[in-house]
């Protein structure tokens, strides 16, 4: 149940912020949220708390769950210990930067301090990216030549956990180094700068980029950004968007929170005037309609190995230490009951036991637990077998009436048109053992695509405790380990 907002404090503005929030709804929500958090709320600036409040549409219980889960994720993965480039260190950058005081203009280079090998390797397949100056609101601008990505090369030569680790390092750099500089240079008492403006240039994009593993990687990054870094996006401009992107976006929208969708502006060829409404001409690259060329730097404004405007960087020794644990092919669906009680389950999976992952959550009657299986083009030739296992855990709650369905969503011109349904069977509690191998449901994946597995309890009491596991030809899926 969403907490009721308590009366606003006697002051008309929030007090624990460099940029006090003044709107009554914001002040009231912050006061109630701090009461809900208790003494620990003093550790957080109002701006940070407000990002989680807005991300959860003022559902304070949901905001608290997301905030605490993100803190646990940061602690478990030692995110705060990552070596981030800044004014007081010599750490190398993860991508090109232009126009900042805290970090001189630079490109990613091999041999630089604390630049991991995978950050260098993936540059061979990225279309080019740069943190390029700032917009009229004082927000940093991130530009990515998405249409030039070698998606198949990226998926085959870079692991998902490597890409996510790289993305985290880039995000921490923007939030910890660049945004504080933006605050100092452009912030005012009434304007907080805690978001960035993003431009995706789709020039060159085609159906050759519709690669399942690559799209699965994109999903991992999208999930993480929404859960670990809520409300960090100011605006996203997608320019030179071809027909193929429109088809892909029809699927991608289902991954995004409504608040994120509102910030996305999909533009075709007539985008220059819109960009210039938000960005000064001297801060916008000339290939996007501005006047900046960054001619003093190799590769100009946005260097790209794929576009041959910069020499390839050499390979550096692999770093020591473990990567962040992120599932590659199989995972609970972020919008389903499976992840509702474990906000960060896609990066903190439960540990398997006898091939079965644990899920401890109360599933309301009629609510489905959903799970995703991505079958890549290269794997579909041998029609991999998908196996779903279930068994009761702890309290023997209502197991009679488990409803299994599987839906397949295709990309391209057939987006969302295909559906596969596994024959429905209602399993009684006697068929769902407490120990042993458990109950199995199997099917063959005869097409490449995204398979969405769904199961739900039919008993009014709901399914209190359940263990499940998903396997594709020996590849174990990631379950959630919810409290």
XYZ file of C-alpha atoms in Angstrom:
483
model
C 0.000 0.000 0.000
C 1.326 3.449 -0.847
C 2.062 5.490 2.295
C -0.140 8.487 2.896
C 1.727 11.777 2.687
C 2.147 13.371 6.081
C 1.507 17.071 6.585
C 4.186 19.316 5.160
C 6.665 20.871 7.595
C 6.202 24.428 8.706
C 8.747 25.720 6.180
C 7.633 26.093 2.576
C 10.824 24.645 1.048
C 12.896 21.530 1.618
C 15.991 22.100 3.726
C 18.454 19.317 2.951
C 19.390 20.348 -0.563
C 21.720 22.724 -2.367
C 18.731 23.520 -4.564
C 15.654 23.506 -2.289
C 12.456 22.062 -3.711
C 9.630 24.557 -3.331
C 6.533 22.969 -4.831
C 4.153 21.833 -2.051
C 3.829 18.332 -3.544
C 7.600 17.901 -3.567
C 8.126 19.298 -0.066
C 5.346 17.105 1.312
C 6.637 13.979 -0.419
C 10.206 14.570 0.792
C 9.061 15.042 4.391
C 7.025 11.827 4.270
C 9.820 9.920 2.534
C 12.345 10.956 5.184
C 9.940 9.799 7.898
C 9.582 6.468 6.090
C 13.366 6.070 5.807
C 14.020 7.009 9.417
C 17.396 8.282 10.700
C 19.217 7.018 7.595
C 17.453 9.677 5.546
C 19.983 12.240 6.786
C 22.597 10.593 4.555
C 20.794 11.712 1.406
C 20.407 15.040 -0.310
C 16.847 16.015 -1.208
C 17.739 15.853 -4.896
C 18.808 12.213 -4.644
C 15.663 11.227 -2.758
C 13.470 13.103 -5.220
C 14.921 11.126 -8.145
C 13.651 7.900 -6.589
C 10.311 9.453 -5.637
C 9.694 10.664 -9.189
C 10.904 7.381 -10.705
C 8.232 5.537 -8.749
C 5.526 8.147 -9.459
C 5.382 9.234 -5.789
C 4.823 5.684 -4.540
C 6.971 6.112 -1.424
C 7.077 2.422 -0.532
C 8.284 1.621 -4.020
C 10.800 4.469 -3.886
C 12.192 3.143 -0.616
C 12.499 -0.399 -1.995
C 14.317 0.852 -5.084
C 16.628 3.131 -3.094
C 17.626 0.418 -0.621
C 18.089 -2.155 -3.381
C 20.309 0.212 -5.354
C 22.432 0.853 -2.258
C 22.789 -2.883 -1.682
C 23.739 -3.366 -5.327
C 26.410 -0.676 -5.060
C 27.794 -2.224 -1.891
C 27.788 -5.811 -3.195
C 29.534 -4.827 -6.427
C 31.847 -2.222 -4.821
C 30.642 0.417 -7.272
C 31.849 3.238 -5.013
C 35.386 1.815 -5.175
C 35.661 2.015 -8.963
C 38.567 4.179 -10.189
C 36.766 7.098 -11.833
C 38.610 9.767 -13.872
C 38.708 13.131 -12.134
C 40.675 16.292 -11.521
C 42.658 14.757 -8.653
C 43.778 11.511 -10.307
C 45.336 10.171 -13.495
C 42.727 7.522 -14.299
C 42.125 7.095 -18.023
C 38.746 7.864 -19.595
C 36.332 5.165 -20.782
C 35.268 7.123 -23.882
C 36.052 10.429 -25.583
C 35.457 13.628 -23.599
C 35.385 17.168 -24.921
C 35.128 20.566 -23.219
C 35.564 19.888 -19.492
C 37.850 21.377 -16.848
C 37.935 18.375 -14.494
C 39.154 16.012 -17.249
C 41.156 17.349 -20.230
C 39.967 16.507 -23.738
C 40.934 12.898 -24.340
C 40.162 9.672 -26.197
C 40.228 6.216 -24.682
C 43.758 4.851 -24.927
C 45.417 1.549 -24.098
C 47.877 1.559 -21.247
C 46.148 4.376 -19.343
C 45.725 3.860 -15.581
C 42.670 1.807 -14.605
C 41.318 1.385 -18.126
C 40.150 -2.271 -18.247
C 40.942 -4.439 -21.267
C 37.300 -4.948 -22.203
C 36.748 -1.171 -22.380
C 39.443 -1.026 -25.047
C 38.272 -4.158 -26.867
C 34.660 -3.078 -27.301
C 35.748 0.142 -29.057
C 36.377 -2.005 -32.158
C 32.647 -2.641 -32.451
C 31.136 0.606 -31.113
C 30.119 3.199 -33.672
C 31.692 5.965 -31.600
C 30.730 7.896 -28.471
C 31.692 11.085 -26.681
C 30.712 13.205 -23.693
C 30.623 16.401 -25.724
C 30.214 19.724 -23.891
C 26.795 20.832 -22.552
C 23.324 21.968 -23.561
C 21.558 25.276 -22.829
C 20.352 23.921 -19.478
C 23.948 23.174 -18.427
C 23.516 19.408 -18.748
C 26.331 17.270 -20.182
C 25.696 15.920 -23.691
C 26.433 12.294 -24.509
C 26.558 11.471 -28.231
C 26.583 7.954 -29.633
C 26.734 6.938 -33.298
C 24.339 4.053 -32.788
C 23.805 3.460 -36.504
C 27.467 2.535 -36.906
C 27.556 -0.181 -34.211
C 28.801 -3.600 -35.274
C 26.160 -5.345 -33.197
C 27.066 -8.909 -34.166
C 30.748 -8.263 -33.547
C 29.943 -6.739 -30.176
C 27.753 -9.662 -29.122
C 30.328 -12.259 -30.186
C 33.427 -10.591 -28.747
C 32.187 -8.772 -25.655
C 30.405 -10.460 -22.754
C 27.291 -8.858 -21.341
C 28.936 -8.466 -17.929
C 31.857 -6.665 -19.591
C 29.549 -4.246 -21.392
C 27.605 -3.602 -18.188
C 30.810 -3.044 -16.214
C 31.934 -0.546 -18.873
C 28.551 1.196 -18.777
C 28.681 1.489 -14.982
C 32.133 3.057 -15.098
C 30.933 5.574 -17.692
C 27.814 6.389 -15.656
C 29.782 6.859 -12.443
C 32.184 9.174 -14.265
C 29.348 11.404 -15.464
C 27.588 11.474 -12.102
C 30.665 11.804 -9.864
C 32.966 14.013 -11.937
C 31.119 15.818 -14.719
C 27.801 16.734 -13.079
C 29.494 18.387 -10.075
C 31.440 20.505 -12.587
C 28.174 21.378 -14.339
C 26.747 22.407 -10.982
C 29.713 24.677 -10.330
C 29.698 26.227 -13.795
C 25.985 26.425 -14.637
C 23.954 25.681 -11.514
C 21.811 28.239 -9.733
C 19.843 28.247 -6.492
C 16.734 27.256 -8.417
C 18.307 24.797 -10.844
C 19.783 21.428 -9.992
C 21.854 19.692 -12.662
C 21.673 15.943 -12.117
C 20.619 14.731 -15.571
C 22.265 14.406 -18.964
C 21.142 15.008 -22.522
C 21.691 12.102 -24.926
C 21.831 12.086 -28.731
C 21.700 8.800 -30.654
C 22.642 9.209 -34.317
C 21.082 6.355 -36.314
C 22.856 7.156 -39.599
C 23.777 3.846 -41.221
C 21.358 1.721 -39.183
C 19.856 -1.284 -40.977
C 18.290 -4.694 -40.454
C 21.799 -6.173 -40.227
C 21.937 -4.796 -36.685
C 18.906 -6.757 -35.471
C 20.943 -9.366 -33.636
C 19.291 -11.083 -30.672
C 22.305 -11.205 -28.378
C 23.069 -7.559 -29.061
C 19.484 -6.558 -28.289
C 19.649 -8.619 -25.114
C 22.731 -6.633 -24.107
C 20.814 -3.415 -24.705
C 18.037 -4.712 -22.466
C 20.535 -5.327 -19.650
C 21.757 -1.745 -19.823
C 18.225 -0.349 -19.998
C 17.103 -2.344 -16.964
C 20.109 -1.262 -14.947
C 19.778 2.426 -15.806
C 16.129 2.503 -14.758
C 16.719 0.622 -11.512
C 20.155 1.772 -10.345
C 20.225 5.261 -11.897
C 16.630 6.536 -11.917
C 15.829 9.979 -13.309
C 19.320 10.598 -14.658
C 18.058 11.152 -18.199
C 17.047 14.677 -19.132
C 16.223 14.266 -22.816
C 17.050 11.655 -25.445
C 17.120 12.757 -29.088
C 17.165 9.948 -31.662
C 18.097 11.513 -35.002
C 18.265 10.163 -38.559
C 15.973 7.374 -37.420
C 15.189 4.942 -40.273
C 12.236 2.595 -40.661
C 14.108 -0.246 -38.993
C 14.535 1.762 -35.797
C 10.827 2.507 -35.619
C 10.180 -1.250 -35.714
C 12.744 -1.964 -33.011
C 11.473 0.881 -30.839
C 8.003 -0.650 -30.820
C 9.565 -3.477 -28.831
C 12.014 -1.408 -26.771
C 9.178 0.770 -25.418
C 7.935 -2.219 -23.439
C 11.170 -2.191 -21.442
C 10.874 1.444 -20.437
C 9.129 3.222 -17.599
C 6.477 5.730 -18.746
C 8.545 8.607 -17.365
C 11.488 7.596 -19.558
C 9.331 7.337 -22.683
C 8.171 10.941 -22.205
C 11.784 12.137 -22.495
C 12.470 10.397 -25.818
C 12.190 12.404 -29.039
C 12.406 10.328 -32.227
C 13.399 12.515 -35.150
C 14.028 11.772 -38.805
C 16.148 13.941 -41.066
C 14.636 17.277 -39.992
C 16.169 17.391 -36.529
C 18.725 20.229 -36.671
C 16.433 23.059 -35.621
C 15.151 21.020 -32.690
C 18.660 20.219 -31.468
C 19.667 23.863 -31.807
C 16.677 24.859 -29.680
C 18.319 22.938 -26.833
C 22.033 23.179 -27.656
C 24.149 26.176 -28.646
C 25.638 25.867 -32.127
C 29.235 25.936 -30.891
C 28.539 22.993 -28.578
C 26.933 20.783 -31.255
C 29.081 18.776 -33.737
C 28.867 19.941 -37.331
C 27.593 16.554 -38.526
C 24.551 17.140 -36.292
C 23.908 20.689 -37.501
C 26.229 22.668 -35.223
C 29.556 24.344 -35.857
C 31.891 22.358 -33.583
C 34.569 20.129 -35.169
C 36.989 19.538 -32.276
C 39.713 19.621 -34.928
C 42.378 19.726 -32.213
C 41.586 16.107 -31.285
C 42.094 12.866 -33.257
C 38.697 11.764 -34.535
C 37.134 15.187 -34.057
C 33.986 15.498 -31.952
C 33.068 11.793 -31.893
C 35.991 9.484 -32.725
C 35.073 6.110 -34.208
C 37.207 3.134 -35.131
C 34.315 1.716 -37.130
C 34.141 4.916 -39.213
C 37.949 4.947 -39.638
C 38.413 8.487 -38.340
C 40.789 7.303 -35.617
C 43.388 4.546 -35.305
C 42.408 1.396 -33.417
C 43.541 1.311 -29.800
C 45.835 -1.509 -28.808
C 44.887 -4.295 -26.450
C 45.829 -3.863 -22.792
C 46.426 -6.562 -20.169
C 43.267 -7.981 -18.604
C 42.501 -6.545 -15.160
C 42.409 -8.604 -12.021
C 39.283 -8.995 -9.942
C 35.786 -10.234 -10.678
C 33.268 -8.653 -13.019
C 29.750 -7.721 -12.056
C 27.506 -10.781 -12.182
C 24.909 -10.102 -14.873
C 22.956 -12.859 -16.653
C 23.377 -13.040 -20.408
C 20.587 -15.129 -21.942
C 18.004 -15.860 -19.252
C 16.448 -13.707 -16.549
C 13.251 -12.739 -14.716
C 11.302 -10.090 -16.581
C 11.786 -6.708 -14.898
C 8.080 -5.820 -14.957
C 6.859 -9.106 -13.487
C 6.135 -10.378 -9.992
C 9.484 -12.202 -10.089
C 11.405 -8.969 -9.712
C 8.864 -6.899 -7.790
C 10.422 -7.745 -4.414
C 14.028 -7.741 -5.616
C 14.639 -4.537 -7.538
C 18.174 -5.485 -8.522
C 17.689 -9.190 -9.234
C 19.007 -8.844 -12.778
C 22.476 -7.997 -11.428
C 22.309 -9.883 -8.151
C 20.956 -13.330 -9.101
C 20.162 -15.985 -6.554
C 22.487 -18.955 -6.235
C 21.407 -22.247 -7.821
C 20.841 -25.428 -5.885
C 20.334 -28.618 -7.886
C 19.708 -26.461 -10.950
C 16.842 -24.588 -9.297
C 16.884 -20.919 -8.299
C 15.011 -19.604 -5.317
C 12.132 -17.157 -5.338
C 10.546 -16.109 -2.055
C 7.581 -13.863 -2.664
C 3.832 -13.730 -2.229
C 2.139 -13.877 -5.609
C -1.378 -12.516 -5.631
C -4.155 -14.513 -7.274
C -4.121 -13.975 -11.027
C -0.701 -12.260 -11.041
C 1.884 -13.883 -13.281
C 5.587 -14.457 -12.734
C 7.353 -13.884 -16.062
C 10.735 -15.017 -17.300
C 12.654 -14.205 -20.469
C 14.659 -16.584 -22.638
C 16.525 -15.127 -25.602
C 17.349 -17.660 -28.329
C 20.020 -16.247 -30.620
C 20.276 -16.796 -34.360
C 23.338 -19.007 -33.945
C 21.626 -21.329 -31.445
C 18.269 -21.930 -33.084
C 19.641 -24.355 -35.695
C 19.618 -27.235 -33.222
C 16.234 -26.267 -31.708
C 17.361 -25.878 -28.082
C 15.194 -27.421 -25.401
C 13.815 -25.130 -22.704
C 13.163 -26.809 -19.364
C 11.261 -25.162 -16.504
C 11.420 -26.772 -13.043
C 9.218 -26.018 -10.030
C 9.045 -27.223 -6.453
C 7.498 -26.052 -3.180
C 9.720 -24.278 -0.658
C 8.950 -24.037 3.074
C 5.249 -23.456 3.741
C 3.192 -25.676 1.467
C 1.014 -22.957 0.062
C -1.428 -23.251 -2.798
C 0.366 -25.113 -5.551
C -2.716 -26.487 -7.214
C -3.405 -24.573 -10.377
C -0.123 -23.514 -11.952
C -0.812 -22.089 -15.392
C 2.063 -22.259 -17.906
C 2.130 -20.213 -21.110
C 4.925 -19.137 -23.433
C 4.774 -16.211 -25.836
C 7.366 -15.410 -28.539
C 7.884 -11.879 -29.828
C 9.734 -11.490 -33.115
C 11.697 -8.490 -34.345
C 11.575 -6.661 -37.660
C 8.425 -6.655 -39.757
C 6.856 -9.422 -37.653
C 7.263 -7.555 -34.362
C 4.819 -8.805 -31.742
C 2.905 -10.928 -34.243
C 4.019 -14.419 -33.218
C 2.703 -16.316 -30.213
C 3.517 -19.845 -29.070
C 1.429 -21.393 -26.316
C 2.586 -24.415 -24.354
C -0.445 -26.646 -23.636
C -1.977 -25.514 -20.370
C -2.169 -27.993 -17.514
C -3.313 -27.438 -13.956
C -0.963 -29.179 -11.553
C -2.209 -30.310 -8.157
C -0.176 -29.946 -4.986
C 0.661 -33.653 -5.053
C 2.368 -33.168 -8.414
C 4.526 -30.314 -7.129
C 6.914 -31.996 -4.657
C 8.681 -30.227 -1.825
C 12.027 -31.882 -2.536
C 13.703 -33.780 -5.333
C 13.668 -32.953 -8.994
C 10.374 -31.109 -8.856
C 7.885 -30.647 -11.663
C 9.174 -30.132 -15.226
C 7.688 -28.428 -18.296
C 9.615 -28.670 -21.566
C 9.387 -27.277 -25.081
C 11.630 -26.843 -28.126
C 12.568 -23.335 -29.278
C 12.253 -23.664 -33.054
C 12.668 -19.947 -33.834
C 15.139 -17.279 -32.799
C 13.595 -14.583 -30.683
C 12.503 -13.501 -27.243
C 10.444 -16.090 -25.380
C 8.389 -14.901 -22.410
C 7.547 -17.679 -19.946
C 4.636 -17.077 -17.626
C 3.206 -18.957 -14.664
C 0.723 -18.022 -11.968
C -1.205 -19.562 -9.034
C -4.926 -20.062 -9.410
C -5.667 -20.500 -5.695
C -7.028 -17.384 -3.991
C -4.373 -17.560 -1.258
C -1.599 -17.067 -3.754
C 1.732 -18.849 -4.003
C 3.727 -18.007 -0.882
C 7.051 -19.783 -1.396
C 8.298 -21.454 -4.539
C 11.589 -22.533 -6.111
C 12.041 -22.501 -9.856
C 14.752 -22.997 -12.442
C 14.984 -22.349 -16.176
C 17.505 -24.115 -18.408
C 18.188 -23.976 -22.145
C 20.212 -27.004 -23.246
C 22.328 -26.936 -20.130
C 22.593 -23.142 -19.745
C 21.094 -22.285 -16.320
C 18.895 -19.227 -16.027
C 19.066 -16.613 -13.321
C 16.370 -16.599 -10.662
C 15.732 -14.032 -7.965
C 16.568 -14.328 -4.289
C 14.022 -12.005 -2.799
C 13.745 -11.295 0.906
